[in-house]
Coordinates of C-alpha atoms (C1' of nucleotides) in Angstrom, one line a residue:
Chain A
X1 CA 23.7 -2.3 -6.8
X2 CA 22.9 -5.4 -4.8
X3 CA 20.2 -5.3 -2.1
X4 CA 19.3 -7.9 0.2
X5 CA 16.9 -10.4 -1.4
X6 CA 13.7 -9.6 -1.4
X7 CA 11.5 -10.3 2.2
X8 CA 15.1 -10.4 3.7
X9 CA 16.5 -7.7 6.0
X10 CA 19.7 -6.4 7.4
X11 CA 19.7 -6.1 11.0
X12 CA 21.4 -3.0 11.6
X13 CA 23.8 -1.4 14.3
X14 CA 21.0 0.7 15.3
X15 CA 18.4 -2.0 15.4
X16 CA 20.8 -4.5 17.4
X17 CA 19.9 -3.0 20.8
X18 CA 16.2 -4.0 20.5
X19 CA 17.0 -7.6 19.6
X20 CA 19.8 -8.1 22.4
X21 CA 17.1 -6.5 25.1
X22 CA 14.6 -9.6 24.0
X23 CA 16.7 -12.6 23.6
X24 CA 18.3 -11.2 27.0
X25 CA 14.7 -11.7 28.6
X26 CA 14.4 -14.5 26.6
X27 CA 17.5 -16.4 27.7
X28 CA 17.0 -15.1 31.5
X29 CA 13.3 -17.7 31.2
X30 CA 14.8 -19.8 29.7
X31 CA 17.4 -20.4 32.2
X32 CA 14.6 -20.4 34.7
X33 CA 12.4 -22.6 33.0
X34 CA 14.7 -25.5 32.8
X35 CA 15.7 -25.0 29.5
X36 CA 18.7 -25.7 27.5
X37 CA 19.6 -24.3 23.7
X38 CA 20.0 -26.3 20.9
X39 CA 21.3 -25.0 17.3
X40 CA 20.2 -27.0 14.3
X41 CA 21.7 -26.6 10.8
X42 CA 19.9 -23.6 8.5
X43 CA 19.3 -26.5 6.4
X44 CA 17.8 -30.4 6.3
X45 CA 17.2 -33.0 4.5
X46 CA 13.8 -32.1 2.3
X47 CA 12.4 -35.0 3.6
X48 CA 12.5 -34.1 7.4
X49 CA 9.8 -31.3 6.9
X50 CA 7.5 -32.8 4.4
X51 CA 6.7 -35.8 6.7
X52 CA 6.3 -34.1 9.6
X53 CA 4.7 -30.7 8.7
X54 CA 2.4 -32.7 6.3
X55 CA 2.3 -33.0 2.4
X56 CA -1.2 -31.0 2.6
X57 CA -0.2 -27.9 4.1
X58 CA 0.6 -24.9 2.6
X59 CA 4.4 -24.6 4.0
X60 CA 5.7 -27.8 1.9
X61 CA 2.5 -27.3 -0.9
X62 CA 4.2 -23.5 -1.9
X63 CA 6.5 -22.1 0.4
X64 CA 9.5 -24.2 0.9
X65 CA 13.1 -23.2 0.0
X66 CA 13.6 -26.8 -1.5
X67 CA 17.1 -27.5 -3.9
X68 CA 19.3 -30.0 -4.9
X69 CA 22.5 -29.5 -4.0
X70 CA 25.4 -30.1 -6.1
X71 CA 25.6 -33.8 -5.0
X72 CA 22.1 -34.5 -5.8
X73 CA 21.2 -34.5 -2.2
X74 CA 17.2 -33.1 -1.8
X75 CA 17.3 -30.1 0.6
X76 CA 15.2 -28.0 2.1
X77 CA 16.1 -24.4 4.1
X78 CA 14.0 -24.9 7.7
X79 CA 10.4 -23.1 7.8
X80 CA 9.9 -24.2 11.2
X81 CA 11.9 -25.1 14.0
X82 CA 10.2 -28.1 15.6
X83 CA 11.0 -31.0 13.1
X84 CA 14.5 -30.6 13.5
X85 CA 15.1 -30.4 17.0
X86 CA 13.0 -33.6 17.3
X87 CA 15.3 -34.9 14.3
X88 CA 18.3 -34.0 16.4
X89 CA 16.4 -35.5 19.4
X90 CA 16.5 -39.1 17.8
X91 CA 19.8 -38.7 16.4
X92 CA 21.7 -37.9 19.2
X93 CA 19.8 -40.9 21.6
X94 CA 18.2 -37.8 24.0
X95 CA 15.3 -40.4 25.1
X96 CA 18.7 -42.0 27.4
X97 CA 18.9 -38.7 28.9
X98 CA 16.5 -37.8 32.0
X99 CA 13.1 -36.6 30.7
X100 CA 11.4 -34.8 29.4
X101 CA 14.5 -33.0 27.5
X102 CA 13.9 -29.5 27.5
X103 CA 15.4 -27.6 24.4
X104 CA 15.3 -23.8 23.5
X105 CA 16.9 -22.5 19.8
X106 CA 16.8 -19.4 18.1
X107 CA 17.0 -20.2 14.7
X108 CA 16.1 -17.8 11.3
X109 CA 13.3 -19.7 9.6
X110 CA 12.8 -19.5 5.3
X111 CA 9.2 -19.3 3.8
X112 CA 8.9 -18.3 -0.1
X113 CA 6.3 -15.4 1.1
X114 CA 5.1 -12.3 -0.8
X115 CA 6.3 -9.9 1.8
X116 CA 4.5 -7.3 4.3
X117 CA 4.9 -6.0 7.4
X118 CA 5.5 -8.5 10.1
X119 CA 5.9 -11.2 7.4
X120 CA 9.0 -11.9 5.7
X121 CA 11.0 -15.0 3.6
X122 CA 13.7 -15.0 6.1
X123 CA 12.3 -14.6 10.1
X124 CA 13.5 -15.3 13.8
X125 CA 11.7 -17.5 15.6
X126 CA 12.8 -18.3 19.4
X127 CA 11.0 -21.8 20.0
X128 CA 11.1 -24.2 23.2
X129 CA 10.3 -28.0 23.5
X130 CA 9.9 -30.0 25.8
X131 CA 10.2 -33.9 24.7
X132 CA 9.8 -37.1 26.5
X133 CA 6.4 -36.5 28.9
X134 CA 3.0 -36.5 28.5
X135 CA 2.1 -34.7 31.4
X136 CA -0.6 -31.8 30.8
X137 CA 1.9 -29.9 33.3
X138 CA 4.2 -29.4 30.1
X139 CA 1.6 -28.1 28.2
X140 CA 0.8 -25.5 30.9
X141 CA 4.9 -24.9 31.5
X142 CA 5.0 -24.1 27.7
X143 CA 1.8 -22.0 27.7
X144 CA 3.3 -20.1 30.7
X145 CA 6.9 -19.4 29.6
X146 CA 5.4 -18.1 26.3
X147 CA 2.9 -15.7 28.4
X148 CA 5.7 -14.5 30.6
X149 CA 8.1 -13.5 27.9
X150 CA 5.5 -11.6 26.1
X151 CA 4.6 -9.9 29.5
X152 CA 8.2 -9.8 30.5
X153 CA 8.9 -7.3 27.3
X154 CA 5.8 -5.3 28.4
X155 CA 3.7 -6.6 26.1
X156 CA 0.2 -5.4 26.7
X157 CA -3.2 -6.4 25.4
X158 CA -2.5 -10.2 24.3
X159 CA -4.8 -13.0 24.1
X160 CA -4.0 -16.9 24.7
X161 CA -6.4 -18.6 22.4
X162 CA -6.6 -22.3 23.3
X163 CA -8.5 -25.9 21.9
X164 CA -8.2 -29.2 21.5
X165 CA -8.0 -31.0 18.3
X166 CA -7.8 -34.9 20.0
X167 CA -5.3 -37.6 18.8
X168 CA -5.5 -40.6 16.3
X169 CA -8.1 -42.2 18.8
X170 CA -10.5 -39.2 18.7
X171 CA -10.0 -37.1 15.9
X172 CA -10.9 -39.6 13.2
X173 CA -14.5 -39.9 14.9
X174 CA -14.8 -36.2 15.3
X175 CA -13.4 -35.1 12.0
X176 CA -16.6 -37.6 10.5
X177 CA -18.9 -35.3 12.2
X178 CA -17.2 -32.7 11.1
X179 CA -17.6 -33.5 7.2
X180 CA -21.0 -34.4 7.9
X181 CA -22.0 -31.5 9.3
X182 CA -20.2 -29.7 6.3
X183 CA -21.4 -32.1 3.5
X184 CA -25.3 -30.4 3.6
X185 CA -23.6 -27.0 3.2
X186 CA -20.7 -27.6 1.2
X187 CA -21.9 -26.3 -1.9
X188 CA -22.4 -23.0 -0.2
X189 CA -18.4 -23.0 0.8
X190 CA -15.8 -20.9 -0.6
X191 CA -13.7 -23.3 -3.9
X192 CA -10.5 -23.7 -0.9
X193 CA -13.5 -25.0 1.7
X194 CA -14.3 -27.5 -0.9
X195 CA -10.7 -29.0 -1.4
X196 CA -10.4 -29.2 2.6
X197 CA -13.3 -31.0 2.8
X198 CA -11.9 -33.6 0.8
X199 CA -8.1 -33.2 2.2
X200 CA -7.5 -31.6 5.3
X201 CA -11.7 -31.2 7.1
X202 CA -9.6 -29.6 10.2
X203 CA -8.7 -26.3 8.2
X204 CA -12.3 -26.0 7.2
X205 CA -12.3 -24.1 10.6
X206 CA -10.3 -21.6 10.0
X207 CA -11.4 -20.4 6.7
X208 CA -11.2 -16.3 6.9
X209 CA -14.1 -16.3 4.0
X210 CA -17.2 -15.1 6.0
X211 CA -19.5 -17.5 4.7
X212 CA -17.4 -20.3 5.8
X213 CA -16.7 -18.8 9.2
X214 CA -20.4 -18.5 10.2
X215 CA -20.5 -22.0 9.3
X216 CA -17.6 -23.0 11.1
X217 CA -19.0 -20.9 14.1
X218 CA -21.5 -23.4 14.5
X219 CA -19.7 -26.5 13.5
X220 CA -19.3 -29.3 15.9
X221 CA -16.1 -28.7 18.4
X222 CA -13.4 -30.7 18.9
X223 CA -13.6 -30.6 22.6
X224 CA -17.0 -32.4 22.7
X225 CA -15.4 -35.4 20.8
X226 CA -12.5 -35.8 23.1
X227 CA -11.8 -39.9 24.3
X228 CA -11.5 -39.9 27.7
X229 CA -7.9 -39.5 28.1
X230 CA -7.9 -36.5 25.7
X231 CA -10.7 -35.6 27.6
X232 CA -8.9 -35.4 31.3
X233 CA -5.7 -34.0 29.5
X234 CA -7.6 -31.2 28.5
X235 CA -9.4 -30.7 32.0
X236 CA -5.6 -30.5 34.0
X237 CA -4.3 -28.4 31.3
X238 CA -7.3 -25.7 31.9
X239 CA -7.1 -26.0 35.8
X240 CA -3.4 -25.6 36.2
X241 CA -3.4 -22.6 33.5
X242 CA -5.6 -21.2 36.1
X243 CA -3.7 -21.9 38.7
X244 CA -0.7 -19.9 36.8
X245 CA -3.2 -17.3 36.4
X246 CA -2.7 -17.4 32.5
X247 CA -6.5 -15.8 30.8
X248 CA -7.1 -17.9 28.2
X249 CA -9.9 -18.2 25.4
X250 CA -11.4 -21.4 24.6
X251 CA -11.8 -21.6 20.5
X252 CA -13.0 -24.6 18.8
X253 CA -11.7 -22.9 15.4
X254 CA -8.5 -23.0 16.2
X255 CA -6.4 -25.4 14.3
X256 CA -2.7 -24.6 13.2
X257 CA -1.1 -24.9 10.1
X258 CA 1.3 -27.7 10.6
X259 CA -0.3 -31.2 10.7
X260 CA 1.9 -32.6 14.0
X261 CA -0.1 -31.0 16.3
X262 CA -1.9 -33.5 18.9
X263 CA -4.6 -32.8 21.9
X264 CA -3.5 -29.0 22.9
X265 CA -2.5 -26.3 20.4
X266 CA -2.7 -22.2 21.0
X267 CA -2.0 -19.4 19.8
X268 CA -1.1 -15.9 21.2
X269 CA -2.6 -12.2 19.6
X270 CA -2.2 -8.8 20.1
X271 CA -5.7 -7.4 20.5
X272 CA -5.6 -5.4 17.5
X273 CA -5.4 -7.8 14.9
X274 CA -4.1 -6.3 12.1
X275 CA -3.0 -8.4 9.4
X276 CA -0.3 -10.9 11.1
X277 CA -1.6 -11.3 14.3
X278 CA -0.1 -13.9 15.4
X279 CA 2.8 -13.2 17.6
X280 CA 3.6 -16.9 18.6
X281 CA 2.1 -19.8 18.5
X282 CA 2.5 -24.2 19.7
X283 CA 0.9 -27.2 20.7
X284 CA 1.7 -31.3 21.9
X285 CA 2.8 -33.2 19.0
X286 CA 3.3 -37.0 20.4
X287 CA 3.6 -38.7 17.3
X288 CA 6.2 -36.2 15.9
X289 CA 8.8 -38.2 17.2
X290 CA 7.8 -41.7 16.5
X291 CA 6.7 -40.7 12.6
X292 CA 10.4 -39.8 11.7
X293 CA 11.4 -43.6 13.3
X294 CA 12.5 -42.5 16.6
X295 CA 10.5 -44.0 20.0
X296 CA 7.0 -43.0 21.0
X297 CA 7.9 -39.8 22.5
X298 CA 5.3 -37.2 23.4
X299 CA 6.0 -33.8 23.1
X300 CA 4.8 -30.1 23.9
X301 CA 6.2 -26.8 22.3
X302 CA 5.5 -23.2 20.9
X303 CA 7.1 -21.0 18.7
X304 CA 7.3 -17.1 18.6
X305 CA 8.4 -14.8 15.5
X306 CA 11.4 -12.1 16.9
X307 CA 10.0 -9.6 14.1
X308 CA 6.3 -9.8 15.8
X309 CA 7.6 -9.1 19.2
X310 CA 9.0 -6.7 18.0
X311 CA 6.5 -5.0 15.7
X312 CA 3.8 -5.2 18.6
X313 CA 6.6 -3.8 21.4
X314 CA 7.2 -0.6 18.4
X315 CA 3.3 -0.2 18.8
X316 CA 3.5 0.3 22.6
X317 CA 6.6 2.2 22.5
X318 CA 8.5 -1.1 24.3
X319 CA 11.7 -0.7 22.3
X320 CA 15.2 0.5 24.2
X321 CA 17.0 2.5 21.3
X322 CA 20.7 4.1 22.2
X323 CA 23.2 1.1 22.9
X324 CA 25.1 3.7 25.3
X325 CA 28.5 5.4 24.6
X326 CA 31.6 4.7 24.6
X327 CA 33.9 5.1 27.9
X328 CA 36.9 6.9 26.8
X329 CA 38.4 8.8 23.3
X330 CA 41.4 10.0 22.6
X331 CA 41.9 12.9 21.1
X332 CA 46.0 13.1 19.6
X333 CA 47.2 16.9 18.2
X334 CA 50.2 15.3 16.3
X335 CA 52.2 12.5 15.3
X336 CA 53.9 11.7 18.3
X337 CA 50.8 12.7 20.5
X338 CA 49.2 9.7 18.0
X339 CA 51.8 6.9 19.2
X340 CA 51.4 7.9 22.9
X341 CA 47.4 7.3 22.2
X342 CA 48.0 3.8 20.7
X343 CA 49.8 3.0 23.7
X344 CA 47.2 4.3 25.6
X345 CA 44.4 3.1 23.9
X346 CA 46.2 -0.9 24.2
X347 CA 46.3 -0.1 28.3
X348 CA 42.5 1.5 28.8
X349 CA 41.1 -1.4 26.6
X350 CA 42.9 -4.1 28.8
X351 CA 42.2 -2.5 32.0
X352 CA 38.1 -3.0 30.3
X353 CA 37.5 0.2 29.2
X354 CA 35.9 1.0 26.2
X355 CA 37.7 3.2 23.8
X356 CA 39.2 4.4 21.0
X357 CA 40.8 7.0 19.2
X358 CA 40.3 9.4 16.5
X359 CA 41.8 8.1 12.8
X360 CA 43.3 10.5 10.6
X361 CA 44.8 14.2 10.8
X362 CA 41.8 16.4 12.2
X363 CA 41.8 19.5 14.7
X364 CA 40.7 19.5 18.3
X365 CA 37.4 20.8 17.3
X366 CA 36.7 18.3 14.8
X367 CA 38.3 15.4 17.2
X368 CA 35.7 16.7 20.3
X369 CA 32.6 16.5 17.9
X370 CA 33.4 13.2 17.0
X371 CA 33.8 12.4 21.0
X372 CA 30.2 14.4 21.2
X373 CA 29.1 12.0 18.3
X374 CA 30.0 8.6 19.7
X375 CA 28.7 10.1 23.2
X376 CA 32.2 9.4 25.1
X377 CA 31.7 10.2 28.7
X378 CA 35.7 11.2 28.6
X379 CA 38.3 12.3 26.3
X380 CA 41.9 12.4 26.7
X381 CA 43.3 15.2 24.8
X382 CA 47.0 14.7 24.1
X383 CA 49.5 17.7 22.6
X384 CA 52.8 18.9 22.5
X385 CA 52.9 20.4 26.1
X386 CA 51.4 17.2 27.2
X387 CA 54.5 14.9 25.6
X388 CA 56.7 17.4 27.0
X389 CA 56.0 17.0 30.8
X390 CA 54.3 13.0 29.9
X391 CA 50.9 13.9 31.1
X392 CA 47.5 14.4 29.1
X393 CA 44.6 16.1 29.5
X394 CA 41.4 14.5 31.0
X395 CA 38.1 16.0 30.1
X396 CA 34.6 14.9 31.2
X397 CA 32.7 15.5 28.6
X398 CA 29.2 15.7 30.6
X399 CA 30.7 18.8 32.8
X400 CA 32.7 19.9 30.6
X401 CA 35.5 19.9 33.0
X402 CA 38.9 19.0 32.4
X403 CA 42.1 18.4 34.5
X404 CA 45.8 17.7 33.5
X405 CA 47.1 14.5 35.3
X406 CA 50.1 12.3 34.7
X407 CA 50.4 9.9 32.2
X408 CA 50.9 7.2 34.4
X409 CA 48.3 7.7 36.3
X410 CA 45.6 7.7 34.1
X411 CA 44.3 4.5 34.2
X412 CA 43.8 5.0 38.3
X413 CA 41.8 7.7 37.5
X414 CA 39.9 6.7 34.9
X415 CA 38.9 4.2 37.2
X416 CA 37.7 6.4 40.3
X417 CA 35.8 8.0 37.7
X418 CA 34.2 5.5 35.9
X419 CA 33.8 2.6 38.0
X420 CA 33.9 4.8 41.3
X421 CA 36.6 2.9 42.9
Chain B
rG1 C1' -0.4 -17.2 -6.0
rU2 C1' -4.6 -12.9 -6.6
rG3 C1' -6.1 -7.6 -6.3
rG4 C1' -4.7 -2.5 -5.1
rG5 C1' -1.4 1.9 -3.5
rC6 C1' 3.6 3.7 -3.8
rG7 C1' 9.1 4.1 -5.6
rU8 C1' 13.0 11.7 -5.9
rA9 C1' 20.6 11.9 -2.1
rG10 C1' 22.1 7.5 3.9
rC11 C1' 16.9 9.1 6.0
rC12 C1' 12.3 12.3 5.7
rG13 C1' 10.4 14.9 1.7
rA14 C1' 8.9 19.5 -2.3
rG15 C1' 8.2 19.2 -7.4
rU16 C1' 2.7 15.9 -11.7
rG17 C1' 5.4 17.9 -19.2
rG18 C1' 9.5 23.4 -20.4
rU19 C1' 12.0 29.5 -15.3
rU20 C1' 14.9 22.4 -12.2
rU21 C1' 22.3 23.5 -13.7
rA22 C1' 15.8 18.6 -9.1
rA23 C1' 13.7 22.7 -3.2
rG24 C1' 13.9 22.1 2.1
rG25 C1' 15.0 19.4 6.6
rC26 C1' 17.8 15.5 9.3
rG27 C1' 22.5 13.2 9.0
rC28 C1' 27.7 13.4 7.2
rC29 C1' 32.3 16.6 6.3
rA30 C1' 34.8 21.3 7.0
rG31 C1' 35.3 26.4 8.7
rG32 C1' 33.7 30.4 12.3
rU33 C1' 42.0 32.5 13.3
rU34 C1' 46.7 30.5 16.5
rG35 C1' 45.0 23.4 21.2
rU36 C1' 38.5 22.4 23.1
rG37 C1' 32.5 19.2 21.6
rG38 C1' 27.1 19.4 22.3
rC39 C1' 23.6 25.3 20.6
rC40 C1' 24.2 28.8 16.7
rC41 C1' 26.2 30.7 11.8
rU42 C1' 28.7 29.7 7.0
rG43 C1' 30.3 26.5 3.3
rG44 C1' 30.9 21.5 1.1
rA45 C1' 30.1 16.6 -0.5
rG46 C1' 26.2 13.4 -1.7
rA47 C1' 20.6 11.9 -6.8
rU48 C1' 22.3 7.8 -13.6
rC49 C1' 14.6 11.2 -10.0
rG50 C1' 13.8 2.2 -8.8
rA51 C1' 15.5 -0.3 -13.9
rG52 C1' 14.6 -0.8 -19.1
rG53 C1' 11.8 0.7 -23.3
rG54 C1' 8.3 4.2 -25.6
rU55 C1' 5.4 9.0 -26.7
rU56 C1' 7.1 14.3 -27.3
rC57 C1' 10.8 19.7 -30.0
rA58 C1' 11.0 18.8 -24.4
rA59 C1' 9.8 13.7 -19.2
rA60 C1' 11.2 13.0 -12.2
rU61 C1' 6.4 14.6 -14.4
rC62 C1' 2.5 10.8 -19.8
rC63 C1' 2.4 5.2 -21.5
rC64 C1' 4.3 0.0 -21.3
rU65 C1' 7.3 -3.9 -19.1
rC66 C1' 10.2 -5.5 -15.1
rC67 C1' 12.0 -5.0 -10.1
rG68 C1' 11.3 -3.4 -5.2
rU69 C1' 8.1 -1.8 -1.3
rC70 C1' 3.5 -1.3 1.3
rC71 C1' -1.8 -2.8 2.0
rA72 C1' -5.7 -6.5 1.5
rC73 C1' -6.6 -11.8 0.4
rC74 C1' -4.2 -16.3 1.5
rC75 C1' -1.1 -18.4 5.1
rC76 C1' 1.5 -18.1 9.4
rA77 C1' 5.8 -16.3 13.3

RNA sequence: GUGGGCGUAGCCGAGUGGUUUAAGGCGCCAGGUUGUGGCCCUGGAGAUCGAGGGUUCAAAUCCCUCCGUCCACCCCA
């Protein structure tokens, strides 16, 4: 027997009402926002995502889907959505269109993972960027369209954890005070600590080892090293996030994963942080663009995983289940009483209706249980007597009631049923 | 990648060495007379008890390996 592979899932017909019911909030801000969608290829050159989300991290050290494909060519299944829509940015010459370009994508994103809930090797992300401005208004747009869709779906109890983490000007002379801060304690680290202080300082801050976090507690912050145009991008940012009314938490630990990131990065949580908290997450990256040989483009975006929206909206009870009946189902005693429904069925379907009719030799009984099953507001019921005068038998299946009308006028009344008309 | 729990029909789940030809419920299919659903009643189909190997007269039940799943770490969405 095959199964799907493992951390993959089948999204089933039972399941697909859920997803429909966010993407539809999600498109609906989208449109609002300004946004437009963009749909990158499942896969990229290998090289695309080990420049840009940095040879250090753990996504290209361990958890990429890299191969070579049968012409030798070095590729790489996406784990993040960013890099390519920047790729596709430069390719297609978007710097000559007005800025900033504004791009949306819902794309299924491939991590070699050990599975658990809310974590999987395949996963939806829905992502926005918005490329070609500096302003710190983007920053706050991006912040605010990821607050409203989580509030949008109902989503209760979320924090917006926010920081700083400079640019090539700044960071360097804050990541110095950083390691020296850390070099007197270092020994005392956890073995990963150790290697970061060496490699990557910034992750030293988000070590989960307790020893590392009371020392990363107290470490220097990011926000106190800021040069002065970090500094005032930062200031607008806060003030116009509080002008949106978006609660936010300053926190100096918070660095992300991907090495892009420049000045603002956040992150959004559920309050009860269970074991993937994180429910979407995003920052500026202005360098992203110019590192893969494109212009010096500034950019702002965020990410969010479909499967955590949806895990968190299951906790709260957020999640819409039936995806609603069918109109119409015909229910045919006989042969003849069958070729009467396809031509019935062909005319109800064109006039927008949805329905169908039942397959094989079965009774009425069985025929109006399988109406009850597929919850079919009305059924036609169509015998002998009604061939013999061309009329069927209308029933609403709510009241129970049911009428015989003429064949031909059916559809009218179908209509001044269902669409009140 | 590390550590731990779990794995019985589509789903939930009883059974922890021999009355098991593996309960029960949901769901599915059919019937409850001659052309009428949702409730109820009756019946039926559906399980190589995750896979492979071993121990034993005897294994779903004990042991080993693998696979899967869940939880924690790690990382992130």
């Amino acid at each position: 027997m095959f199964k799907t592979p493992r951390g993959t899932q089948d999204i089933l017909p039972q399941d697909q009402p859920a997803w429909q019911h966010i993407e539809n909030t999600i498109l609906t801000l989208c449109h609002r926002y300004g946004f437009e969608r963009i749909s990158t290829p499942v896969f990229e050159d290998t090289g695309l995502f080990t420049r840009t989300v940095g040879e250090e991290t753990d996504i290209v050290q361990k958890e990429m889907y890299t191969f070579k494909d049968r012409g030798d060519s070095e590729i790489t299944l996406r784990p993040e959505g960013t890099a390519p829509v920047c790729r596709a940015y430069i390719q297609h010459g978007m710097h000559n269109r007005p800025q900033p370009v504004k791009l949306y994508y819902f794309a299924t994103i491939y991590r070699y993972e050990r599975p658990q809930t809310g974590r999987f090797r395949e996963h939806h992300q829905f992502g926005a960027e918005a490329i070609g401005d500096k302003d710190p208004s983007l920053d706050a747009e991006i912040i605010h369209m990821a607050w409203k869709i989580f509030n949008n779906l109902g989503l209760k109890d979320l924090t917006t954890q926010l920081n700083t983490i400079g640019c090539p000007k700044c960071r360097p002379v804050y990541l110095e005070n950083l390691k020296d801060f850390y070099s007197s304690r270092i020994h005392e680290m956890c073995g990963d600590c150790r290697v970061r202080h060496q490699r990557n300082p910034l992750r030293l801050l988000d070590c989960k080892n307790p020893v590392c976090q009371s020392a990363a507690d107290s470490s220097p912050r990011s926000y106190d090293y800021l040069c002065p145009e970090c500094g005032q991008h930062f200031e607008k940012l806060k003030t116009y996030l509080r002008i949106l009314e978006i609660p936010f938490l300053l926190n100096h630990r918070l660095v992300r994963g991907l090495d892009y990131y420049t000045r603002t990065v956040f992150e959004v949580q559920p309050e009860d942080v269970g074991g993937q908290s994180t429910i979407g997450g995003g920052g500026r990256y202005d360098n992203l663009i110019g590192e893969l040989g494109g212009p010096p483009t500034p950019a702002v975006g965020f990410a969010t995983g479909l499967e955590r929206i949806m895990l968190n909206m299951e906790k709260q009870h957020l999640l819409p289940k039936s995806n609603g009946g069918i109109d119409i189902f015909i229910a045919p005693l006989d042969e003849q009483a069958r070729e009467k429904g396809i031509g019935l069925l062909n005319i109800l379907r064109q006039e927008g209706f949805s329905a169908m009719m039942a397959a094989g030799e079965k009774s009425l009984k069985a025929q109006l249980r399988q109406a009850g099953a597929f919850s079919a507001r009305y059924v036609i019921i169509i015998g002998e007597e009604e061939i013999k005068k061309n009329s069927v038998i209308l029933k609403d299946m709510a009241t129970g009631e049911q009428e015989t009308i003429p064949a031909n006028s059916l559809v009218n009344s179908i209509s001044k049923r269902l669409k009140g008309s």
